PDB file of C-alpha atoms in Angstrom:
ATOM      1  CA  GLY Q   1       3.129  -7.461 -18.032  1.00 93.00           C
ATOM      2  CA  VAL Q   2       1.014 -10.308 -16.463  1.00 97.00           C
ATOM      3  CA  TYR Q   3       1.631 -11.702 -12.889  1.00 96.00           C
ATOM      4  CA  ALA Q   4       0.248 -14.728 -10.882  1.00 98.00           C
ATOM      5  CA  GLN Q   5       0.710 -15.320  -7.348  1.00 98.00           C
ATOM      6  CA  ASP Q   6      -0.580 -17.867  -4.599  1.00 98.00           C
ATOM      7  CA  GLN Q   7      -0.502 -18.122  -0.714  1.00 97.00           C
ATOM      8  CA  ILE Q   8      -0.460 -21.621   0.594  1.00 97.00           C
ATOM      9  CA  ALA Q   9      -0.937 -22.421   4.276  1.00 97.00           C
ATOM     10  CA  LEU Q  10      -0.114 -25.250   6.225  1.00 97.00           C
ATOM     11  CA  ASP Q  11      -0.780 -25.544   9.894  1.00 96.00           C
ATOM     12  CA  ASN Q  12       1.638 -22.018  10.971  1.00 97.00           C
ATOM     13  CA  TRP Q  13       3.340 -21.889   7.917  1.00 98.00           C
ATOM     14  CA  ARG Q  14       2.383 -19.303   5.144  1.00 98.00           C
ATOM     15  CA  LEU Q  15       4.152 -19.359   1.669  1.00 98.00           C
ATOM     16  CA  VAL Q  16       3.955 -17.149  -0.734  1.00 98.00           C
ATOM     17  CA  LEU Q  17       4.729 -17.620  -4.477  1.00 98.00           C
ATOM     18  CA  SER Q  18       4.661 -15.095  -7.406  1.00 97.00           C
ATOM     19  CA  GLY Q  19       5.793 -14.583 -10.992  1.00 97.00           C
ATOM     20  CA  ARG Q  20       5.816 -11.781 -13.375  1.00 96.00           C
ATOM     21  CA  GLU Q  21       6.588 -11.538 -16.907  1.00 96.00           C
ATOM     22  CA  ASP Q  22       6.809  -8.043 -18.322  1.00 93.00           C
ATOM     23  CA  ARG Q  23       7.946  -6.752 -21.748  1.00 92.00           C
ATOM     24  CA  VAL Q  24       9.021  -3.387 -22.646  1.00 89.00           C
ATOM     25  CA  ASN Q  25       9.292  -1.784 -25.906  1.00 88.00           C
ATOM     26  CA  SER Q  26      11.080   1.583 -26.249  1.00 82.00           C
ATOM     27  CA  ASP Q  27      11.754   3.983 -29.066  1.00 83.00           C
ATOM     28  CA  GLN Q  28      14.055   6.982 -28.985  1.00 80.00           C
ATOM     29  CA  LEU Q  29      15.041   9.843 -31.146  1.00 83.00           C
ATOM     30  CA  ASP Q  30      18.300  11.759 -31.118  1.00 79.00           C
ATOM     31  CA  ARG Q  31      16.902  15.398 -32.805  1.00 84.00           C
ATOM     32  CA  LEU Q  32      20.874  16.690 -32.744  1.00 81.00           C
ATOM     33  CA  GLY Q  33      22.195  13.554 -34.186  1.00 75.00           C
ATOM     34  CA  GLY Q  34      19.103  12.488 -36.217  1.00 79.00           C
ATOM     35  CA  SER Q  35      19.635   8.975 -35.113  1.00 78.00           C
ATOM     36  CA  THR Q  36      16.327   6.652 -33.371  1.00 80.00           C
ATOM     37  CA  SER Q  37      17.473   3.744 -31.238  1.00 79.00           C
ATOM     38  CA  SER Q  38      14.583   0.777 -29.897  1.00 81.00           C
ATOM     39  CA  LEU Q  39      14.594  -1.620 -27.350  1.00 81.00           C
ATOM     40  CA  ASP Q  40      12.302  -4.763 -27.062  1.00 87.00           C
ATOM     41  CA  GLU Q  41      12.805  -6.682 -24.124  1.00 87.00           C
ATOM     42  CA  SER Q  42      11.243  -9.328 -21.712  1.00 90.00           C
ATOM     43  CA  LYS Q  43      12.121 -10.513 -18.438  1.00 92.00           C
ATOM     44  CA  PHE Q  44      10.471 -13.167 -15.979  1.00 95.00           C
ATOM     45  CA  THR Q  45      11.071 -12.191 -12.292  1.00 96.00           C
ATOM     46  CA  GLY Q  46       9.489 -13.789  -9.356  1.00 97.00           C
ATOM     47  CA  ARG Q  47       9.439 -13.627  -5.314  1.00 97.00           C
ATOM     48  CA  ALA Q  48       8.849 -15.839  -2.540  1.00 98.00           C
ATOM     49  CA  GLY Q  49       8.215 -15.605   1.106  1.00 98.00           C
ATOM     50  CA  LEU Q  50       7.820 -17.825   3.882  1.00 98.00           C
ATOM     51  CA  LEU Q  51       6.586 -17.043   7.143  1.00 98.00           C
ATOM     52  CA  TYR Q  52       5.627 -18.751  10.826  1.00 98.00           C
ATOM     53  CA  LEU Q  53       2.783 -17.686  12.816  1.00 96.00           C
ATOM     54  CA  PHE Q  54       3.699 -18.277  16.352  1.00 96.00           C
ATOM     55  CA  PRO Q  55       0.216 -18.313  18.383  1.00 94.00           C
ATOM     56  CA  ASN Q  56       1.499 -15.310  20.559  1.00 94.00           C
ATOM     57  CA  GLY Q  57       1.603 -13.008  17.513  1.00 95.00           C
ATOM     58  CA  VAL Q  58       4.948 -13.210  16.552  1.00 97.00           C
ATOM     59  CA  ALA Q  59       5.890 -14.308  12.594  1.00 98.00           C
ATOM     60  CA  PRO Q  60       9.586 -14.281  11.831  1.00 98.00           C
ATOM     61  CA  TYR Q  61       9.892 -14.452   7.732  1.00 98.00           C
ATOM     62  CA  TYR Q  62      12.167 -14.465   5.108  1.00 98.00           C
ATOM     63  CA  SER Q  63      11.680 -13.305   1.350  1.00 98.00           C
ATOM     64  CA  PHE Q  64      13.680 -13.181  -1.693  1.00 98.00           C
ATOM     65  CA  SER Q  65      12.656 -11.073  -4.565  1.00 98.00           C
ATOM     66  CA  THR Q  66      13.712 -10.292  -8.023  1.00 97.00           C
ATOM     67  CA  SER Q  67      13.266  -7.283 -10.308  1.00 95.00           C
ATOM     68  CA  PHE Q  68      13.926  -5.165 -13.645  1.00 91.00           C
ATOM     69  CA  GLN Q  69      13.737  -1.627 -14.708  1.00 91.00           C
ATOM     70  CA  PRO Q  70      14.056  -0.239 -18.442  1.00 88.00           C
ATOM     71  CA  GLN Q  71      16.965   2.507 -18.573  1.00 87.00           C
ATOM     72  CA  THR Q  72      17.224   5.587 -21.509  1.00 83.00           C
ATOM     73  CA  ALA Q  73      20.616   5.566 -21.668  1.00 86.00           C
ATOM     74  CA  THR Q  74      22.328   4.723 -24.910  1.00 84.00           C
ATOM     75  CA  ASP Q  75      25.879   3.054 -25.767  1.00 87.00           C
ATOM     76  CA  ARG Q  76      28.115   4.740 -28.191  1.00 85.00           C
ATOM     77  CA  TYR Q  77      26.184   3.307 -31.403  1.00 82.00           C
ATOM     78  CA  GLY Q  78      23.069   5.083 -29.876  1.00 80.00           C
ATOM     79  CA  ASN Q  79      21.227   1.554 -29.005  1.00 83.00           C
ATOM     80  CA  VAL Q  80      19.623   1.671 -25.561  1.00 85.00           C
ATOM     81  CA  LEU Q  81      20.950  -0.108 -23.079  1.00 88.00           C
ATOM     82  CA  GLN Q  82      19.535  -3.199 -21.512  1.00 88.00           C
ATOM     83  CA  PRO Q  83      17.361  -2.800 -18.315  1.00 90.00           C
ATOM     84  CA  THR Q  84      18.749  -2.674 -14.988  1.00 93.00           C
ATOM     85  CA  GLN Q  85      18.289  -5.951 -12.861  1.00 95.00           C
ATOM     86  CA  GLY Q  86      17.836  -6.025  -8.883  1.00 96.00           C
ATOM     87  CA  ARG Q  87      17.750  -8.810  -6.500  1.00 97.00           C
ATOM     88  CA  GLN Q  88      16.695  -8.455  -2.787  1.00 97.00           C
ATOM     89  CA  SER Q  89      16.928 -10.753   0.391  1.00 98.00           C
ATOM     90  CA  GLU Q  90      14.714  -9.741   3.272  1.00 98.00           C
ATOM     91  CA  LEU Q  91      14.562 -10.783   7.072  1.00 98.00           C
ATOM     92  CA  GLY Q  92      11.910  -9.729   9.299  1.00 98.00           C
ATOM     93  CA  VAL Q  93       9.487 -10.195  12.182  1.00 98.00           C
ATOM     94  CA  LYS Q  94       5.892  -9.108  12.598  1.00 98.00           C
ATOM     95  CA  TYR Q  95       3.980  -8.944  15.862  1.00 97.00           C
ATOM     96  CA  GLN Q  96       0.314  -8.705  16.270  1.00 95.00           C
ATOM     97  CA  PRO Q  97      -0.976  -8.783  19.587  1.00 92.00           C
ATOM     98  CA  ASN Q  98      -3.618 -11.015  20.544  1.00 88.00           C
ATOM     99  CA  ALA Q  99      -4.627  -8.722  23.650  1.00 86.00           C
ATOM    100  CA  TRP Q 100      -5.084  -5.115  21.563  1.00 87.00           C
ATOM    101  CA  ASN Q 101      -5.020  -4.156  18.104  1.00 93.00           C
ATOM    102  CA  ALA Q 102      -1.803  -3.188  17.024  1.00 96.00           C
ATOM    103  CA  LEU Q 103       0.911  -4.640  14.118  1.00 97.00           C
ATOM    104  CA  VAL Q 104       4.748  -3.989  14.994  1.00 97.00           C
ATOM    105  CA  THR Q 105       7.118  -5.042  12.076  1.00 98.00           C
ATOM    106  CA  ALA Q 106      11.160  -5.133  11.858  1.00 98.00           C
ATOM    107  CA  ALA Q 107      13.155  -6.057   8.729  1.00 98.00           C
ATOM    108  CA  VAL Q 108      16.531  -5.970   7.323  1.00 98.00           C
ATOM    109  CA  TYR Q 109      17.319  -6.296   3.683  1.00 97.00           C
ATOM    110  CA  ASP Q 110      19.993  -6.301   1.089  1.00 97.00           C
ATOM    111  CA  LEU Q 111      19.237  -5.210  -2.453  1.00 96.00           C
ATOM    112  CA  HIS Q 112      21.536  -5.099  -5.408  1.00 96.00           C
ATOM    113  CA  GLN Q 113      20.915  -3.565  -8.780  1.00 95.00           C
ATOM    114  CA  THR Q 114      23.101  -4.588 -11.734  1.00 95.00           C
ATOM    115  CA  ASN Q 115      23.208  -3.619 -15.292  1.00 92.00           C
ATOM    116  CA  VAL Q 116      23.465   0.479 -14.161  1.00 92.00           C
ATOM    117  CA  ALA Q 117      24.244   2.802 -16.547  1.00 90.00           C
ATOM    118  CA  THR Q 118      28.041   3.732 -16.432  1.00 90.00           C
ATOM    119  CA  GLN Q 119      30.609   5.571 -18.797  1.00 89.00           C
ATOM    120  CA  ASP Q 120      32.197   3.373 -21.564  1.00 88.00           C
ATOM    121  CA  PRO Q 121      35.934   3.308 -20.955  1.00 87.00           C
ATOM    122  CA  SER Q 122      36.763   2.867 -24.738  1.00 85.00           C
ATOM    123  CA  VAL Q 123      35.243   6.152 -25.848  1.00 87.00           C
ATOM    124  CA  PRO Q 124      35.566  10.001 -24.597  1.00 85.00           C
ATOM    125  CA  VAL Q 125      33.465  10.974 -21.513  1.00 82.00           C
ATOM    126  CA  GLY Q 126      29.838  11.448 -22.550  1.00 77.00           C
ATOM    127  CA  LEU Q 127      29.644   9.683 -25.816  1.00 80.00           C
ATOM    128  CA  GLY Q 128      28.817   6.251 -24.431  1.00 85.00           C
ATOM    129  CA  ASP Q 129      27.525   4.136 -21.487  1.00 90.00           C
ATOM    130  CA  ILE Q 130      27.561   0.471 -21.383  1.00 90.00           C
ATOM    131  CA  ALA Q 131      25.424  -1.486 -18.980  1.00 90.00           C
ATOM    132  CA  ALA Q 132      27.892  -2.214 -15.650  1.00 90.00           C
ATOM    133  CA  GLY Q 133      27.592  -0.349 -12.787  1.00 91.00           C
ATOM    134  CA  GLU Q 134      25.927  -1.659  -9.805  1.00 94.00           C
ATOM    135  CA  VAL Q 135      24.415  -0.218  -6.874  1.00 95.00           C
ATOM    136  CA  ARG Q 136      24.306  -1.816  -3.470  1.00 96.00           C
ATOM    137  CA  SER Q 137      21.250  -1.070  -0.670  1.00 96.00           C
ATOM    138  CA  ARG Q 138      21.724  -2.463   3.024  1.00 96.00           C
ATOM    139  CA  GLY Q 139      18.883  -1.205   5.370  1.00 97.00           C
ATOM    140  CA  VAL Q 140      16.807  -1.632   8.619  1.00 98.00           C
ATOM    141  CA  GLU Q 141      12.977  -0.937   8.511  1.00 98.00           C
ATOM    142  CA  LEU Q 142      10.841  -0.443  11.601  1.00 98.00           C
ATOM    143  CA  GLU Q 143       7.148   0.014  11.193  1.00 98.00           C
ATOM    144  CA  GLY Q 144       4.327  -0.009  13.847  1.00 97.00           C
ATOM    145  CA  SER Q 145       0.597   1.207  13.715  1.00 97.00           C
ATOM    146  CA  ALA Q 146      -2.426   0.963  16.029  1.00 96.00           C
ATOM    147  CA  HIS Q 147      -6.080   1.614  17.286  1.00 95.00           C
ATOM    148  CA  PRO Q 148      -5.820   2.386  20.648  1.00 93.00           C
ATOM    149  CA  ILE Q 149      -9.632   2.646  20.554  1.00 92.00           C
ATOM    150  CA  GLN Q 150     -11.610   2.352  17.742  1.00 91.00           C
ATOM    151  CA  ALA Q 151     -11.667   6.322  16.706  1.00 94.00           C
ATOM    152  CA  LEU Q 152      -8.087   6.716  16.826  1.00 96.00           C
ATOM    153  CA  ALA Q 153      -5.303   5.641  14.180  1.00 97.00           C
ATOM    154  CA  LEU Q 154      -1.964   5.645  14.747  1.00 97.00           C
ATOM    155  CA  LYS Q 155       1.202   5.015  12.405  1.00 98.00           C
ATOM    156  CA  ALA Q 156       5.344   5.745  12.732  1.00 98.00           C
ATOM    157  CA  SER Q 157       7.651   3.892  10.936  1.00 98.00           C
ATOM    158  CA  TYR Q 158      11.454   4.414  10.539  1.00 98.00           C
ATOM    159  CA  THR Q 159      14.345   3.662   7.759  1.00 97.00           C
ATOM    160  CA  PHE Q 160      18.020   3.734   8.102  1.00 97.00           C
ATOM    161  CA  LEU Q 161      19.564   3.117   4.518  1.00 95.00           C
ATOM    162  CA  ASP Q 162      23.034   2.165   3.505  1.00 94.00           C
ATOM    163  CA  ASN Q 163      23.626   2.615  -0.160  1.00 93.00           C
ATOM    164  CA  LEU Q 164      27.003   2.355  -2.178  1.00 93.00           C
ATOM    165  CA  VAL Q 165      27.982   2.764  -5.683  1.00 93.00           C
ATOM    166  CA  VAL Q 166      30.158  -0.620  -5.620  1.00 93.00           C
ATOM    167  CA  LYS Q 167      30.650  -0.642  -9.566  1.00 92.00           C
ATOM    168  CA  ASP Q 168      31.226   2.398 -11.456  1.00 91.00           C
ATOM    169  CA  ASN Q 169      33.368   3.586 -14.618  1.00 88.00           C
ATOM    170  CA  SER Q 170      32.701   7.527 -14.051  1.00 84.00           C
ATOM    171  CA  GLY Q 171      34.540   8.141 -10.865  1.00 85.00           C
ATOM    172  CA  LEU Q 172      31.773   7.090  -8.712  1.00 88.00           C
ATOM    173  CA  GLN Q 173      32.853   3.842  -7.130  1.00 90.00           C
ATOM    174  CA  GLY Q 174      32.642   4.162  -3.426  1.00 88.00           C
ATOM    175  CA  THR Q 175      29.930   7.323  -3.064  1.00 89.00           C
ATOM    176  CA  ARG Q 176      26.377   7.417  -2.402  1.00 90.00           C
ATOM    177  CA  PRO Q 177      23.775   7.588  -4.879  1.00 89.00           C
ATOM    178  CA  TYR Q 178      22.472  11.056  -5.794  1.00 88.00           C
ATOM    179  CA  GLY Q 179      19.163  12.347  -3.536  1.00 87.00           C
ATOM    180  CA  VAL Q 180      18.650   9.398  -1.245  1.00 90.00           C
ATOM    181  CA  PRO Q 181      18.428  10.001   2.280  1.00 93.00           C
ATOM    182  CA  ARG Q 182      20.374   7.730   4.863  1.00 93.00           C
ATOM    183  CA  GLN Q 183      17.527   8.159   7.226  1.00 96.00           C
ATOM    184  CA  THR Q 184      13.805   8.653   7.421  1.00 97.00           C
ATOM    185  CA  ALA Q 185      10.981   8.696   9.333  1.00 98.00           C
ATOM    186  CA  ASN Q 186       7.443   9.473   9.157  1.00 98.00           C
ATOM    187  CA  ALA Q 187       4.456   9.276  11.814  1.00 98.00           C
ATOM    188  CA  TYR Q 188       0.639  10.654  12.060  1.00 97.00           C
ATOM    189  CA  ALA Q 189      -2.445  10.244  13.601  1.00 98.00           C
ATOM    190  CA  ILE Q 190      -5.852  10.750  12.722  1.00 97.00           C
ATOM    191  CA  TYR Q 191      -9.000  10.657  15.140  1.00 97.00           C
ATOM    192  CA  THR Q 192     -12.460  10.010  13.312  1.00 96.00           C
ATOM    193  CA  PHE Q 193     -15.647  11.093  15.195  1.00 95.00           C
ATOM    194  CA  GLN Q 194     -17.819   8.354  15.488  1.00 92.00           C
ATOM    195  CA  ASP Q 195     -21.360  10.094  16.081  1.00 92.00           C
ATOM    196  CA  GLY Q 196     -23.282  13.338  16.443  1.00 92.00           C
ATOM    197  CA  PRO Q 197     -23.714  15.960  13.866  1.00 93.00           C
ATOM    198  CA  VAL Q 198     -19.738  15.251  12.499  1.00 92.00           C
ATOM    199  CA  GLY Q 199     -19.688  11.562  12.944  1.00 91.00           C
ATOM    200  CA  GLY Q 200     -17.181  10.286  10.204  1.00 93.00           C
ATOM    201  CA  LEU Q 201     -15.282  13.373  10.038  1.00 96.00           C
ATOM    202  CA  GLY Q 202     -11.722  12.860  10.539  1.00 96.00           C
ATOM    203  CA  VAL Q 203      -8.960  15.125  11.972  1.00 97.00           C
ATOM    204  CA  GLY Q 204      -5.086  14.226  11.841  1.00 97.00           C
ATOM    205  CA  GLY Q 205      -1.661  15.188  11.550  1.00 98.00           C
ATOM    206  CA  ALA Q 206       1.518  14.172  10.221  1.00 98.00           C
ATOM    207  CA  VAL Q 207       5.220  14.678  10.773  1.00 98.00           C
ATOM    208  CA  ARG Q 208       8.157  13.443   7.922  1.00 98.00           C
ATOM    209  CA  TYR Q 209      11.948  13.804   8.200  1.00 97.00           C
ATOM    210  CA  LEU Q 210      14.625  13.482   5.773  1.00 96.00           C
ATOM    211  CA  GLY Q 211      17.891  12.978   6.805  1.00 96.00           C
ATOM    212  CA  GLU Q 212      21.307  13.866   5.302  1.00 93.00           C
ATOM    213  CA  ASN Q 213      21.547  12.453   1.415  1.00 92.00           C
ATOM    214  CA  PHE Q 214      24.212  13.104  -1.086  1.00 91.00           C
ATOM    215  CA  ASN Q 215      24.611  14.753  -4.349  1.00 89.00           C
ATOM    216  CA  GLY Q 216      26.047  11.560  -6.314  1.00 86.00           C
ATOM    217  CA  ALA Q 217      29.385  13.255  -7.132  1.00 86.00           C
ATOM    218  CA  ALA Q 218      33.049  11.854  -6.373  1.00 84.00           C
ATOM    219  CA  GLY Q 219      36.164  13.609  -5.254  1.00 83.00           C
ATOM    220  CA  ALA Q 220      36.132  17.794  -4.481  1.00 83.00           C
ATOM    221  CA  ASP Q 221      32.326  18.152  -6.168  1.00 88.00           C
ATOM    222  CA  ALA Q 222      31.170  15.582  -3.065  1.00 87.00           C
ATOM    223  CA  LEU Q 223      28.496  17.461  -1.028  1.00 91.00           C
ATOM    224  CA  THR Q 224      26.377  15.977   1.580  1.00 91.00           C
ATOM    225  CA  ILE Q 225      23.087  17.752   1.528  1.00 92.00           C
ATOM    226  CA  PRO Q 226      21.433  18.511   4.953  1.00 94.00           C
ATOM    227  CA  GLY Q 227      18.350  17.005   6.620  1.00 94.00           C
TER     228      GLY Q 227
END
């Protein structure tokens, strides 16, 4: 792939524009069926973000981006499915106090992934997929970092994620995708000695929380995996 990005400043406005051109070549061999399949796909994706920086350190922003991801599932004829495509909108605010070294951010986002592999309804189960599924993810992210003193660094974050299969032919519509926690959080601290015989040595610790997630099944087979 090749990409270009530019950040533009005008007074208190900040504008980021980026574009990316990707090309993927994929070859698959089915040793049981004795068939081969290939994919040669290119896609242009982009991102744009606009931010306004207030003098007190508050900076609201909005961004929109697109993406694509190759997949390995095949259709009824053994052809590799087209890559999934994504689009994301994000609205947030950043705050960097003028009086001390810290940064706090909060954001909400809405993400849709389309062309997800799902069962081809025209053939028996397991004999082919089509790129007609869709997954929607919405969430809130909070993050903060600070250096109260030069030797000490602190950082913490929290995410709440509501994701859902909104289109599917395999009975998964309305369920939650496999293995994606609804809530995650983490925090760490590190202290770095500034001088003396151990100057430059850092000692730190961290903790991470993964909330409940789901086994990606529907009906009687649906399970909640504890956090």
